Each structure stands twice: as C-alpha cells, then as structure tokens.
C-alpha cells in the first residue's frame, strides 16, 4: 500500500516506532498490570519515587508507573473514538452535496462554514458541559467539536472528485448516489482523510486530557492520563512526578500521532487541515535545482559558419539572442540509474522570433521549456553548456540574495510562461481577476489598482467578452476554453521578452485558437517579443512560427524553417506527424494514418536512433548508431536533421507516409498492449 | 439503434443577475445509425447540449426524446457518453475491467461478465489479459479505448462523444478516430460527435450542426455544410482551419 512509503523517511520511521510502542502499551499493559495497578498499599501512601515504585504512589498507595502504563488504553481509545466521531460526522456533512444533490448540499456547505468559525476547544468545553460529565459524553463533545474542520476538508475533497467525469459515467451506468459515494468518492479521498485523522487523533488526545484534567472527562474509578494529572496536581509539592509522568505520556502519545500524520502527509504530499489551495498557479515542476553544466565557458556564441552539431541554428544576425540553449539536459536520478528525458537540446531564439517545438507527449517538450524558464524542481536536474536568457547566464547560481532577487525580477517580468493545463492551475476558490493579479511573478512597485485594471485589460485582450464581469467570476464558471484564455492573459501581465507557451491552444476550437495565435502574434510584432510555442499539433505550430524544432525521445531530430515543412521535411518522424493530421482534404474512404508502435520508453533506450523501432526506413545502422543533428544538404545551416536516411525525394516521402495503409488501429496503439 | 431528438432545449446556469443561458432553444436530431457532428467554439454550449442529451444536466425547458420516448432517469442509461479527458473519466482506483463491468447490464451472470469484458476489450483492440490494469498504467490513447469499451458495454441506443480526441496526441488521435468509425459502421451506432476540429468532424460525421453562443446556426448533411455553408459564421470557421500540411497530391 502507498501508505507504507512513509517508512522510507527518517521522520516516518521514528514516528512509526513511537506510535507502535504507544499502541502496544495500550494493548498489553492492562492485560499484564491491571490488578497490580489497582493494588492499594496503605503503608505507602503518597510516597515519592523509590526502588519499589519508580514514580511513587498515589493517595491510595497505588503504583503510579503501572497506572500510567495501564491508562494508555483508555486514553488512546477515547482519543480514537473522538476522532472517529469527528471523521464520521465530517464525511456525512462533507458528502452531503453528493448524496442530497446541489440544493441541500449548499445548505450543508453553509452550515459547515458557520461551524468552522467557532474555536474548537471552546466548542468542546461547552458541549462537554451540555452533554454532561463522563467519558462518553466527553468523547462526543470532542468529536463534534472536531467535525466542522473535517467536514470542510471532506467538502473540498469531495468537490474535487465529484467534478471528475468518472462520477458522471457512474451516474450514466445507473449507480445510486450512495453507491457512487462508496465506490468512487471515498476511495479517492481516503488518503488525505487518513492523514488528517492521524494528526487529529493527536489533537484529540490532548483535548481529552484537558477535559479529564478539568474533571469533565473520565470519572473515577476509571482513569486516564488527564485524570491522573488532576489527581497528581493536588500533591504537586510532595511528588511532582505524579502529575508530570502522565503529562509526559500525553505529550509523547500526542506527538506520536502528530508526527505520524505529518510524515504521511509529506510522503503522500496531501494537504493538511486547513486545506490550503495554492495561491499561485501550480506548476508541474516548480523552481530551483539547476546545476552548472560542465561544458565550456557559457558566453561562447557561435557566429555564422559554425557547423558544429551542438551549435544552435537560427538567425546569427542577432548575436544577442533572447534565449540560448546549448546541450541542455534534464535528468532524473533513480534507483535504476539516471533517466534523461531531455538529452542535449541546442536552440537559440532571437528577439521577436517565434520558434515552435513539436512532438508527441513524453518527447521532452515541456521539460525543455521548464528548464529554460528555471522552473524545474528536484529530483530533476538541469545541466547545460549554455543557458542564457536576456544576456544573463542562468547556469550561474546567484550568490547573494540581491543577485537572486535580480534574477527573480528578470524572470518574473521578462519571461511569461503559459501552461498547458488551466484546470489545475487555477485556484477554484478565488476570482479570476484576483488570480491574475496574484499570479504575476513580480510584485514590486506595482499598485494593486493598476494590476487589477491590467488584469481586466488582458482578459479583454485574449478575447474574453465583458472582461470586467468575467474578472469577478470563479474558474468553474468559465468553460475550458475560457480558462485557457485567462491563463494566457496571466502570462501577459508583465512585459515579456519571451513567451513560453506550452500547448496553449490544445483544447481550443479553431476560431478561438486562431484568435489566440493571432493575439500572440500581435504581441510579438508590436514589441518584438520572442515566442517559444510548444504543441503536439504541427499544423498550429507551422501557422505561427518562423522556425520549427521537432523533438523525439528528448532530442531535436529536425529543425527547419516553417516554410520548408510541407515540402522539404526530411526526418521520417516529421513526415509521419504531418501525415497523421487529418485536414479538409483527407480521403474519407481510407483509415487515417497513424504512427505504429509507441513513443520511446526512457528506461529502455538503445544505442541507435530512438525512432528506429517505429521507422519504416530503419536499417541495421539505425539500430546501432544514433545519428547526429547535422545541416541538411542545400539549406545553408538553417535546416538540420538527425537521420541516417533523410527523406529527400518524393519516392521516399511516399514510403515514409505509407503507414496510411498499415495504419489500422490494431497495428497502431493496440499493439502497445501485446 | 434509435433516433435522438432534441427539441427547443434551453439550459441556464446560475440564478438572478448572473444567469447564463448555455443552450438556447437548441433543436437537433441524431438520426438512427448515423453520426451527427456538432462544431462550435469553446463556451458555445456544445458540452452543455451533450450533458443534457445524456441526462447529466437538467433542462430548463424543451424535450429530449429517444425513439419518441422521454429519457429514463434511473437505471443504466440508454444514452452513454465518452468524455474529453480519459484520465478523468476512469476511476484511478478501479481496474479497467471493473470500470467496464460497472456499465454491463445486470442480466449478465458472473461468468458471462468475464467473457463479455474480454470481448469488449478485444473490440477496441486492447489485450483482454490487461483487464486488471489500473488507469495510471495505460497511455491516454489506451484509456480512451477503455472508455469506449465501457460505453459499448451498456448497449447504448445513442453515444455522445464530447471532444474525445482533443486531449490526445495527433498520432494517437488517428487511431481513436479510425476505431470510432469502424465501430460506428459495424454496430450501427447513433453518434453525437462533438469537436472543435472541423477536419476531425468531417472525417466521422454524415450530418453536421454548427453552434454559437448557445444557438444552432446551421445544420445539414456534412457535404452541404462544408461545401455550401449558408451561415457566415460557418464560413468563418472553415476559413480558420489551418491549411493542408501535406504537399499537394
Ligand atoms: N457549471 C456552470 N456554471 C456556470 N456556467 C457554466 C457552467 N458550465 C458551463 N457554463 C457556461 O456555459 C457556457 C457553455 O459552456 P460549455 O457547454 O462547456 O461550452 P463548450 O462545450 O462549447 O466549450 C460557457 O459560457 C460557460 O461559462
Ligand atoms: S535514422 Fe534510421 S531509424 Fe532513425 S529516423 Fe532515420 S531512417 Fe529512421
Ligand atoms: Mg466543451
């Protein structure tokens, strides 16, 4: 089970050991010492620590050590009971929207929102007084007091699951609401619930000790640690240990639950109560963790005529490129050796230039973009011979805080990143306009009113009608396409020198896509902003970009001017991609062309050309040697291709596209499973 | 297979001053054993129509009739839906076999279920021995095949496919579209196929409807809509399609 991964962290191991000890004591101690702990010794009342009684004795001469150990069971049981009550009520209220439908659900949500506002401990005290003195009523009091925060957590978790299409699919399958809750909703929110319940159990244990200490909880002759503390307090000057020992026990046990929960939360990366939604767009691989590449000095820029395969092509007329990547690698150290999802990308983007990157998912497009934007996080590591943005060498680790903030400012203002997935990038509980303001990666010297006006302006600029009204709406009120446009608007809040757009139009329809591409184009020509456009759709990229880099298996396999794409693409993979896009002239009587086989598996990379297993032109040589990216014949260096058998004449083009006939589904994706 | 007839469907979201009419008197017919393609920009209300047709959102007014009868509100629904994102449409904690089984009519016995699941997986070109696999182990294209198999398990009268290839790579999109076409002809499915990609709709649909801001602007045989568009917006859509990529044959 995934929960066991917690044992891989030191904190998890420590927490588990303490927790197991506490639980063992709870089970074993009453079995062994229940009678001994009750045994009175009238000759030895209220004694301090001695060899016979290491912690001393109580009013009736009973051994305090044994009593502390025996009390573990009741204390832990009551804490768990209270947590169970809180969890059960929380689930009940949290799941109300699913069980009762929207209207009744909204009522439950408001009720929870009001209840959450009460301080928990106070609520527990009041409830304990109302419900009456005694361990069971105290358990209910603490449970009920803890329920609102669980209900809130459940509501958020349930809401995120309820939006999923598999819930809709289960409804179409005719499943009842209750069954959907049991089969689909609860299993998918169980992990965060378990984590938070563990943490809450620690808190419940403390709260219970409090109530018992005040005399509202466990009543004599039963005893828990809280009650023992109360009894010990009377004689704090005679034998301080009598009060301290159960106190220490409370702290240890409470801590054990808490630590365990924290460790679980960390290893499963689940949110803790109160559920904090990320304020900034959540990025797939946020900040940090770059490494200095071991290449040559970084400020080496090739002039024209350098045909070195690792030299980025691109207009040499702009010696000051906006972005220069040379031999960029992103690797993932793992127990089976190091995987390298991006291995040796060289690319240069001049001011105002639009460069497209195309390839299938998993080809390394997004990682390349994130590495360029300094958004790659551990355990992934970035290395490069050169990684320069606007003249700043990003491979140099900023030394001082001033340097670091200068870097941040440069990246924040001059680099806009538009991400692929606006659904998870927006905070569901915040208005769109506010998120645009929050999402800016720079804040200094910007007035809030200006930022707000800018947000509305940018929303209008990306084709959102009534931007003022829309800015005040929540993400769920936007359709998918509009969320994507709002995402782009967020990227345009600053004054970017470079816009990195990762699949910005994938979910958009043609007209909006066209508008968005035109918008990007407008911004680009108006202020000579460069654009790095990433897409799996080669048609989109060709429409907008001057130059296209085709990626496969973490490398650029072909780079060429956009106008050469249709006629002069030479790499068999590029040609296959082109053939796979249906257009308005596609023959309706034939199956669509597909690329047989599946994308490269990073962990099983062979020595040869990564495309060889799927390539209709592959020869023995292709399987043995990896072709380098070298200038193609007549292009003067603008067109580079990495292939032993580039497609240069029409006959070969036909052969490379021949999969149209072999492209029935069974031989395409279906074969992945055999 | 049966005809699905949507008449004057109106769906509103929100209340009071922030009310938004997502579908405005939409009338559409998915003819028996044919594919109706629905195109339009995002936010035009395509998904709303799709969800209403499947009974997932309730209409404020209008009727949806299946073979002349209103849609049933409980039990296994005769109108089934395939969604855009296959990662979201399959429960990550259930094996693909279990997900498919959920949609099987109750008349199947325990043992018949097993062989039926195998048959369905085979039908969408997946290896039946992978029935125990969980969604995270499969690629997007494979998951979309599972979603198709699940829908077929329900013996639907009509299938609604909402942007089912737009989350997939181009190379995979072709395979899924080939499969949809193959199944549609083989099983005689009545299909409501929604996409923003005109070239994709052209490839699968015999009838086409164009939607904008909650209204249907134009509908008719695919050939007519694509070659003799009546509405200026349809022409605009057609003009926005990226030029052909291939060298002219
Ligand atoms: N749950 C909702 N609440 C409020 N408005 C919504 C909701 N769902 C969709 N809308 C609105 O309805 C309109 C149509 O959305 P939708 O049917 O998803 O369009 P499409 O499928 O064409 O992209 C959009 O303007 C969107 O903002
Ligand atoms: S090097 Fe060989 S296998 Fe690789 S793309 Fe070229 S022809 Fe195909
Ligand atoms: Mg939609």
mmCIF file of C-alpha atoms in Angstrom, chain A residues 2 103 106 163-175 179 183-185 187-191 359-362 365 465 469-470 473 477 479-482 485 503 505-515 536-540 542-543 565-567 573 575 577-595 598-599 614 657 660 663-666 668-674, chain B residues 15 17-20 40-44 46 51 54-57 73-81 83-85 87-94 98-99 101-104 124-127 129-130 138-143 145 150 163 165-179 181-182 196-200 202-204 213 226-227 233 236-248:
data_model
loop_
_atom_site.group_PDB
_atom_site.id
_atom_site.type_symbol
_atom_site.label_atom_id
_atom_site.label_comp_id
_atom_site.label_asym_id
_atom_site.label_seq_id
_atom_site.Cartn_x
_atom_site.Cartn_y
_atom_site.Cartn_z
ATOM 1 C CA UNK A 2 1.094 3.553 -0.733
ATOM 2 C CA UNK A 103 -29.562 22.476 -3.198
ATOM 3 C CA UNK A 106 -25.352 24.087 -0.489
ATOM 4 C CA UNK A 163 -16.239 17.086 -10.863
ATOM 5 C CA UNK A 164 -14.435 14.143 -12.358
ATOM 6 C CA UNK A 165 -16.011 12.529 -15.360
ATOM 7 C CA UNK A 166 -15.926 9.067 -13.825
ATOM 8 C CA UNK A 167 -18.631 10.207 -11.432
ATOM 9 C CA UNK A 168 -20.765 11.282 -14.387
ATOM 10 C CA UNK A 169 -20.000 7.952 -16.069
ATOM 11 C CA UNK A 170 -21.124 6.060 -12.954
ATOM 12 C CA UNK A 171 -24.364 8.047 -12.940
ATOM 13 C CA UNK A 172 -24.934 7.098 -16.559
ATOM 14 C CA UNK A 173 -24.342 3.490 -15.530
ATOM 15 C CA UNK A 174 -27.350 3.932 -13.243
ATOM 16 C CA UNK A 175 -25.469 3.676 -9.950
ATOM 17 C CA UNK A 179 -23.015 3.588 -4.197
ATOM 18 C CA UNK A 183 -17.253 3.063 -4.706
ATOM 19 C CA UNK A 184 -15.802 6.164 -6.291
ATOM 20 C CA UNK A 185 -15.690 9.136 -3.965
ATOM 21 C CA UNK A 187 -11.684 5.560 -2.035
ATOM 22 C CA UNK A 188 -10.320 8.549 -3.909
ATOM 23 C CA UNK A 189 -10.265 10.819 -0.877
ATOM 24 C CA UNK A 190 -9.226 8.172 1.651
ATOM 25 C CA UNK A 191 -5.555 9.049 1.734
ATOM 26 C CA UNK A 359 6.487 16.173 -30.743
ATOM 27 C CA UNK A 360 4.367 13.526 -29.039
ATOM 28 C CA UNK A 361 3.678 13.665 -25.325
ATOM 29 C CA UNK A 362 6.685 12.450 -23.413
ATOM 30 C CA UNK A 365 8.919 19.414 -24.924
ATOM 31 C CA UNK A 465 -16.104 39.255 -23.675
ATOM 32 C CA UNK A 469 -17.739 40.918 -15.310
ATOM 33 C CA UNK A 470 -15.663 37.833 -16.109
ATOM 34 C CA UNK A 473 -16.151 35.183 -11.754
ATOM 35 C CA UNK A 477 -17.905 29.434 -14.167
ATOM 36 C CA UNK A 479 -15.670 26.935 -19.827
ATOM 37 C CA UNK A 480 -12.429 25.068 -20.514
ATOM 38 C CA UNK A 481 -11.539 27.310 -23.404
ATOM 39 C CA UNK A 482 -12.026 30.478 -21.429
ATOM 40 C CA UNK A 485 -7.503 32.164 -22.392
ATOM 41 C CA UNK A 503 0.194 23.694 -25.507
ATOM 42 C CA UNK A 505 -4.363 26.100 -27.708
ATOM 43 C CA UNK A 506 -4.704 22.364 -27.355
ATOM 44 C CA UNK A 507 -8.244 22.483 -26.010
ATOM 45 C CA UNK A 508 -9.399 25.459 -28.049
ATOM 46 C CA UNK A 509 -11.579 25.349 -31.100
ATOM 47 C CA UNK A 510 -10.327 26.649 -34.414
ATOM 48 C CA UNK A 511 -11.688 30.171 -34.200
ATOM 49 C CA UNK A 512 -10.516 30.855 -30.677
ATOM 50 C CA UNK A 513 -7.280 29.086 -31.421
ATOM 51 C CA UNK A 514 -6.832 31.391 -34.346
ATOM 52 C CA UNK A 515 -7.607 34.434 -32.200
ATOM 53 C CA UNK A 536 1.750 18.347 -30.420
ATOM 54 C CA UNK A 537 -0.146 19.837 -33.336
ATOM 55 C CA UNK A 538 2.269 20.518 -36.125
ATOM 56 C CA UNK A 539 -0.362 22.487 -38.057
ATOM 57 C CA UNK A 540 -0.727 25.021 -35.247
ATOM 58 C CA UNK A 542 3.529 25.949 -38.553
ATOM 59 C CA UNK A 543 0.888 28.667 -38.693
ATOM 60 C CA UNK A 565 7.872 21.902 -43.542
ATOM 61 C CA UNK A 566 5.256 20.770 -46.044
ATOM 62 C CA UNK A 567 7.592 20.062 -48.905
ATOM 63 C CA UNK A 573 9.167 11.114 -37.908
ATOM 64 C CA UNK A 575 6.779 13.236 -42.185
ATOM 65 C CA UNK A 577 3.488 13.547 -37.903
ATOM 66 C CA UNK A 578 2.441 15.571 -40.930
ATOM 67 C CA UNK A 579 0.647 12.584 -42.422
ATOM 68 C CA UNK A 580 -1.259 11.924 -39.187
ATOM 69 C CA UNK A 581 -3.076 15.276 -39.108
ATOM 70 C CA UNK A 582 -6.472 14.988 -40.777
ATOM 71 C CA UNK A 583 -7.315 18.033 -42.860
ATOM 72 C CA UNK A 584 -10.211 19.164 -45.000
ATOM 73 C CA UNK A 585 -8.913 17.095 -47.923
ATOM 74 C CA UNK A 586 -8.360 13.817 -46.096
ATOM 75 C CA UNK A 587 -9.686 10.842 -48.037
ATOM 76 C CA UNK A 588 -12.846 9.721 -46.249
ATOM 77 C CA UNK A 589 -12.709 6.205 -47.612
ATOM 78 C CA UNK A 590 -9.347 5.366 -46.057
ATOM 79 C CA UNK A 591 -8.391 4.920 -42.397
ATOM 80 C CA UNK A 592 -6.338 7.816 -41.041
ATOM 81 C CA UNK A 593 -2.577 7.474 -41.000
ATOM 82 C CA UNK A 594 -1.125 6.601 -37.604
ATOM 83 C CA UNK A 595 2.383 6.126 -36.293
ATOM 84 C CA UNK A 598 4.628 3.631 -29.114
ATOM 85 C CA UNK A 599 6.793 6.557 -28.021
ATOM 86 C CA UNK A 614 8.792 2.725 -35.443
ATOM 87 C CA UNK A 657 3.958 8.054 -45.242
ATOM 88 C CA UNK A 660 -1.745 5.068 -44.093
ATOM 89 C CA UNK A 663 -2.391 2.261 -40.079
ATOM 90 C CA UNK A 664 -5.390 0.292 -38.913
ATOM 91 C CA UNK A 665 -5.817 0.716 -35.170
ATOM 92 C CA UNK A 666 -4.733 -2.781 -34.229
ATOM 93 C CA UNK A 668 -1.042 1.217 -34.044
ATOM 94 C CA UNK A 669 -1.796 1.841 -30.425
ATOM 95 C CA UNK A 670 -3.366 -1.506 -29.743
ATOM 96 C CA UNK A 671 -0.081 -3.255 -30.210
ATOM 97 C CA UNK A 672 1.225 -1.470 -27.121
ATOM 98 C CA UNK A 673 -0.613 -3.962 -25.020
ATOM 99 C CA UNK A 674 0.578 -7.157 -26.581
ATOM 100 C CA UNK B 15 -29.583 32.444 -10.925
ATOM 101 C CA UNK B 17 -28.479 38.654 -12.373
ATOM 102 C CA UNK B 18 -25.635 36.225 -13.137
ATOM 103 C CA UNK B 19 -27.835 33.777 -15.061
ATOM 104 C CA UNK B 20 -26.209 32.452 -18.169
ATOM 105 C CA UNK B 40 -18.507 25.438 -32.432
ATOM 106 C CA UNK B 41 -16.117 27.441 -30.336
ATOM 107 C CA UNK B 42 -15.449 26.738 -26.680
ATOM 108 C CA UNK B 43 -18.156 28.136 -24.462
ATOM 109 C CA UNK B 44 -20.691 27.888 -27.256
ATOM 110 C CA UNK B 46 -21.644 22.075 -27.022
ATOM 111 C CA UNK B 51 -24.617 16.562 -20.944
ATOM 112 C CA UNK B 54 -27.101 12.179 -21.645
ATOM 113 C CA UNK B 55 -29.327 13.360 -18.787
ATOM 114 C CA UNK B 56 -26.455 14.729 -16.710
ATOM 115 C CA UNK B 57 -27.831 18.270 -16.541
ATOM 116 C CA UNK B 73 -33.995 8.967 -15.217
ATOM 117 C CA UNK B 74 -32.678 5.887 -13.459
ATOM 118 C CA UNK B 75 -31.005 2.585 -14.208
ATOM 119 C CA UNK B 76 -28.452 2.004 -16.928
ATOM 120 C CA UNK B 77 -28.960 4.941 -19.301
ATOM 121 C CA UNK B 78 -29.610 4.338 -22.984
ATOM 122 C CA UNK B 79 -27.636 7.468 -23.895
ATOM 123 C CA UNK B 80 -23.999 6.967 -22.881
ATOM 124 C CA UNK B 81 -21.189 9.460 -23.028
ATOM 125 C CA UNK B 83 -15.571 12.304 -22.287
ATOM 126 C CA UNK B 84 -12.699 14.501 -23.366
ATOM 127 C CA UNK B 85 -10.094 13.538 -20.791
ATOM 128 C CA UNK B 87 -7.719 10.250 -17.220
ATOM 129 C CA UNK B 88 -10.664 11.942 -15.592
ATOM 130 C CA UNK B 89 -13.316 9.595 -16.929
ATOM 131 C CA UNK B 90 -11.930 6.394 -15.407
ATOM 132 C CA UNK B 91 -11.669 5.893 -11.656
ATOM 133 C CA UNK B 92 -7.902 5.626 -10.993
ATOM 134 C CA UNK B 93 -8.560 3.148 -8.160
ATOM 135 C CA UNK B 94 -10.541 0.682 -10.224
ATOM 136 C CA UNK B 98 -14.114 -3.234 -13.102
ATOM 137 C CA UNK B 99 -14.838 0.090 -14.788
ATOM 138 C CA UNK B 101 -18.199 -4.138 -15.621
ATOM 139 C CA UNK B 102 -19.932 -1.205 -13.959
ATOM 140 C CA UNK B 103 -21.705 -0.454 -17.224
ATOM 141 C CA UNK B 104 -22.750 -4.015 -18.034
ATOM 142 C CA UNK B 124 -11.410 -1.775 -29.042
ATOM 143 C CA UNK B 125 -8.122 -3.504 -29.849
ATOM 144 C CA UNK B 126 -6.843 -3.881 -26.307
ATOM 145 C CA UNK B 127 -5.372 -7.072 -24.918
ATOM 146 C CA UNK B 129 -5.424 -10.009 -20.323
ATOM 147 C CA UNK B 130 -4.829 -6.402 -19.265
ATOM 148 C CA UNK B 138 -2.105 2.956 -19.500
ATOM 149 C CA UNK B 139 -1.463 5.690 -22.052
ATOM 150 C CA UNK B 140 -4.049 8.330 -22.947
ATOM 151 C CA UNK B 141 -4.959 6.613 -26.186
ATOM 152 C CA UNK B 142 -5.425 3.265 -24.475
ATOM 153 C CA UNK B 143 -7.585 4.828 -21.783
ATOM 154 C CA UNK B 145 -10.263 2.925 -25.853
ATOM 155 C CA UNK B 150 -17.220 0.861 -21.222
ATOM 156 C CA UNK B 163 -14.158 16.191 -27.735
ATOM 157 C CA UNK B 165 -9.597 13.231 -29.241
ATOM 158 C CA UNK B 166 -8.616 16.721 -28.200
ATOM 159 C CA UNK B 167 -6.616 15.517 -25.185
ATOM 160 C CA UNK B 168 -4.715 13.030 -27.335
ATOM 161 C CA UNK B 169 -1.593 13.281 -29.446
ATOM 162 C CA UNK B 170 -2.136 13.648 -33.175
ATOM 163 C CA UNK B 171 -0.541 10.273 -33.759
ATOM 164 C CA UNK B 172 -2.995 8.635 -31.346
ATOM 165 C CA UNK B 173 -5.964 10.690 -32.474
ATOM 166 C CA UNK B 174 -5.883 8.924 -35.834
ATOM 167 C CA UNK B 175 -6.108 5.506 -34.218
ATOM 168 C CA UNK B 176 -9.043 6.505 -31.991
ATOM 169 C CA UNK B 177 -10.917 8.106 -34.899
ATOM 170 C CA UNK B 178 -10.357 5.010 -37.027
ATOM 171 C CA UNK B 179 -11.795 2.947 -34.183
ATOM 172 C CA UNK B 181 -15.599 4.997 -37.464
ATOM 173 C CA UNK B 182 -15.089 1.272 -37.546
ATOM 174 C CA UNK B 196 -13.936 21.923 -32.299
ATOM 175 C CA UNK B 197 -11.767 20.411 -35.016
ATOM 176 C CA UNK B 198 -13.587 20.620 -38.332
ATOM 177 C CA UNK B 199 -11.295 18.221 -40.105
ATOM 178 C CA UNK B 200 -11.986 15.613 -37.447
ATOM 179 C CA UNK B 202 -15.617 15.944 -41.391
ATOM 180 C CA UNK B 203 -13.878 12.579 -41.091
ATOM 181 C CA UNK B 204 -16.550 10.940 -38.906
ATOM 182 C CA UNK B 213 -23.441 31.273 -28.085
ATOM 183 C CA UNK B 226 -18.736 22.019 -45.547
ATOM 184 C CA UNK B 227 -19.070 22.852 -49.211
ATOM 185 C CA UNK B 233 -20.090 32.059 -39.164
ATOM 186 C CA UNK B 236 -15.580 31.911 -40.887
ATOM 187 C CA UNK B 237 -14.978 28.585 -39.136
ATOM 188 C CA UNK B 238 -13.998 26.930 -42.389
ATOM 189 C CA UNK B 239 -11.603 29.760 -43.201
ATOM 190 C CA UNK B 240 -9.931 29.366 -39.826
ATOM 191 C CA UNK B 241 -8.953 25.744 -40.469
ATOM 192 C CA UNK B 242 -5.180 25.526 -40.891
ATOM 193 C CA UNK B 243 -4.138 24.915 -44.488
ATOM 194 C CA UNK B 244 -3.355 21.464 -45.553
ATOM 195 C CA UNK B 245 0.108 20.397 -44.444
ATOM 196 C CA UNK B 246 0.846 17.755 -46.975
ATOM 197 C CA UNK B 247 2.366 18.545 -50.293
ATOM 198 C CA UNK B 248 -0.476 18.574 -52.796
#
